[in-house]
Amino acid sequence: MTTTDVRPRGRWVRGVHRTLTGLHPALESVLAAVVGLLVGAVLMYIWGYDPWRAYWALLRGAFGGDYEIASSIARGVPLIFTALTFSICLRAGMFNIGAEGQMYIGAAAAVCVAYFQLPAGLHLFVGILFAAVAGAVWSLGPALLKLTRGVSEVISTIMFNWISRFLVFYLVAFVLVDPRQAQRTVRIPVSARFPILVQGTDLSYAVFMAVAFALLVYVVLWHTAVGYEVRAAGLTPTAARYGGISIKRTMLLSFALGGVAAGLAGAATTMGLPPTFAIISGLPELMNLGFDGMAVAMVGRNHPIGILFAALFFGGLNAGGRVMQFYGSNPVPLEMVRVVMGAIVLAMAIPELIRLFPALAEAGRGLARTIARRKPATEEGA
Amino acid sequence: MRKWLGLALVVMLAATPVFAGKVAVVLDVGGRGDLSFNDMGFKGTDQAADDFGLEMVEVQSATAADYLPNLRNLARTREYDLIICVGFLLGDALDQAAAEFPNQKFAIIDSVVDAPNVMSIVFRENEMSALVGALGAMAAAHYGYPNVGVVLGIEIPVLYHFEAGYRFGIDWGNKKYAAVTGTAKPTGLLYTYTGSFSDIALGKAATEAMLAQGAVGVYNVAGPLGIGDLEAITEFHRNKGTKSGPPYYFGVDANQDWLGKAMHALASGMKRVDTGCYTAVKAVVEGTFVGGITSLGLAEGGVGISKFIDLLEFIDFGISAGALRLEDRDETLANWAVNRGTIPAWIWRAVDELEAGILDGTILVPTADTGAEMQAIRARYTLGAP
């Protein structure tokens, strides 16, 4: 009885799976978005909000006009960078969770330009350089641990996130602090700020840096020999090694490039984000941008061009979500807005997550190996 | 009779301002649920919206990067008669938004934004801190404790108001004790700037150090760090085997007397953010809104030392927020009465006397806005420090 029940259902599931996986990626994303929106609508309906009006507010708030579109793009800028950090390393076969911490360090380095004076353009350039170098240097810690001791980058980057978080807390509170406004650091001088692109919005010239960097990553990964090596090492490390590719080199390179991206995210949120142009105590303007970047990378299929669109989508969700809070007679409170956003993002990320499942499983096995390797050491000690 | 009733009704309707407007309240990343600053901002605006028949919306900020967009989004609609920013962290954003939207009325709590369309509501925290300081000093002398303590957050000008007033109050309490009892037992001050408004463990550590040095009580001037302060005090009592009496906890901002079922919280220096928000809405409704600084002190009901009626109000506030169980209400009230009873009546009368003096202007509580002014006050009221 049971076998006859299961078999047709199994065939049905396989059929659906084949249909879905055969879809064009863009169509797949649209389908995922529709599913996410439906789940969000059901959630809002259950808790007594009007999904139709709420989504109308979301759409108007995200793309309803020049101001809205500029705000959406502005919100997506740092996410482009942190998503690139994750994607570059993923293409090289590693799970780099460290964008968050590298971004903090980059932001702190960018604030340092407030302590000296330079001509306008040069000052900005030096700030960008500081942030990029600082992010890359911070990413070397987990990279070297992996290369020399085989430490899983998942664990080490998470640990480094905490170190950088409290290090930057300290720097903000005691070193870079503005003596007159102790809740934040000194402000970045006008000569080192990204000029505002659309007056009356948060959109600064940092967006050009983000797009340029994404294109650069695309060219490097897909149109240079080094990029080919990185991707080859990521797809099948053993075959790549057999082909004469130095895995250590590709790992180091991808980590460093990812670190540069995260550092630039820090620069964009300090030198290019009005009105404060500083880091506030507790890092409330930076917090979670690195982790959100991972979701952006998933939605953008870990491709630099896809990430540009995904970041715009995320920025739109964020900017529109703000409007959902006060639009109409029964506005949706921020907590509910975030639940809905979570449903949409999760649905959008699922296709890529499924595709990545073998790689995820491999990372898990690597983790297990790291833990298992410690055992003989303790036995020797005993 | 019916005619008079009808007339009264007409008069009442005429007196009620016809004003169908909208107000918005923008909160910082702390958001709702802190049972203190943000919740009080919401409560005050909500109350005003109810009383004046306005529509109110609440906008929270997920990150600090949302402050300015939130203000812009609201101002762009041109629908809001007033946009209230709760918390000094929104100061930079409002500075910019007020310049971009000169016809939009704004109000901000706890920060000064210099613009003609912004009502900056600040509090004279020195006044209620003086009352808490006087109470602490006299309680210390009464029980033979050498010191009274205060745990502060980040060293910012707003906190100087607290410290300055507290120092003045302790000095006043010392003099009062000597005058009433005929013996001088000057109480010293222990103070720590923890550098944090979020690390509860720092509050606990600072309080433990103060209790070890004989502090009769600790005044929390660091928001959530008070939870750590109270924890240290509760543990101290447990080790000593006492249920009430010194050492005491002094709450801040909201009425925190009910925390820990009011076992050790003696009084709170209240800063009525709700009154501030209410005042701003009222000014807009009555057409008396002007930009500039509105300072709220004891006289305006903006600050004060907690009384029984405040406890009743905030105990319900705590219950509705789920922070206190309804069945613990009576026990909390009983604990509070017992703990208050450990302070002799003459000390309570002396505190009332100081309050009356501040209210009628015969006693002027000093304050400090800069580091230099604070140094001058520290030099004037050394309170045991060499």
PDB file of C-alpha atoms in Angstrom, chain A residues 25 29 83 87 91 222 293-311 313-314 348-349 352 355:
ATOM      1  CA  PRO A  25      17.639  31.915 -13.874  1.00  0.00           C
ATOM      2  CA  SER A  29      14.205  34.552  -9.413  1.00  0.00           C
ATOM      3  CA  ALA A  83      28.125  40.608  -1.241  1.00  0.00           C
ATOM      4  CA  SER A  87      30.964  35.724  -3.678  1.00  0.00           C
ATOM      5  CA  ARG A  91      33.979  31.199  -6.287  1.00  0.00           C
ATOM      6  CA  TRP A 222      36.048  35.715 -15.915  1.00  0.00           C
ATOM      7  CA  GLY A 293      25.618  41.013   1.945  1.00  0.00           C
ATOM      8  CA  MET A 294      25.612  37.210   2.103  1.00  0.00           C
ATOM      9  CA  ALA A 295      21.901  37.186   1.336  1.00  0.00           C
ATOM     10  CA  VAL A 296      22.471  39.649  -1.509  1.00  0.00           C
ATOM     11  CA  ALA A 297      25.157  37.337  -2.880  1.00  0.00           C
ATOM     12  CA  MET A 298      22.725  34.413  -2.771  1.00  0.00           C
ATOM     13  CA  VAL A 299      19.982  36.327  -4.549  1.00  0.00           C
ATOM     14  CA  GLY A 300      22.528  37.615  -7.074  1.00  0.00           C
ATOM     15  CA  ARG A 301      23.697  34.059  -7.844  1.00  0.00           C
ATOM     16  CA  ASN A 302      27.219  34.901  -6.673  1.00  0.00           C
ATOM     17  CA  HIS A 303      27.836  36.761  -9.893  1.00  0.00           C
ATOM     18  CA  PRO A 304      29.035  40.406  -9.799  1.00  0.00           C
ATOM     19  CA  ILE A 305      26.417  41.557 -12.298  1.00  0.00           C
ATOM     20  CA  GLY A 306      23.680  39.619 -10.540  1.00  0.00           C
ATOM     21  CA  ILE A 307      24.802  41.189  -7.278  1.00  0.00           C
ATOM     22  CA  LEU A 308      24.292  44.686  -8.679  1.00  0.00           C
ATOM     23  CA  PHE A 309      20.632  43.887  -9.366  1.00  0.00           C
ATOM     24  CA  ALA A 310      20.191  42.012  -6.110  1.00  0.00           C
ATOM     25  CA  ALA A 311      21.630  44.943  -4.138  1.00  0.00           C
ATOM     26  CA  PHE A 313      16.404  44.909  -4.949  1.00  0.00           C
ATOM     27  CA  PHE A 314      17.550  44.814  -1.310  1.00  0.00           C
ATOM     28  CA  MET A 348      14.843  34.528  -3.177  1.00  0.00           C
ATOM     29  CA  ALA A 349      17.923  32.837  -1.736  1.00  0.00           C
ATOM     30  CA  GLU A 352      21.093  29.403  -5.035  1.00  0.00           C
ATOM     31  CA  ARG A 355      22.627  24.762  -5.946  1.00  0.00           C
TER      32      ARG A 355
END
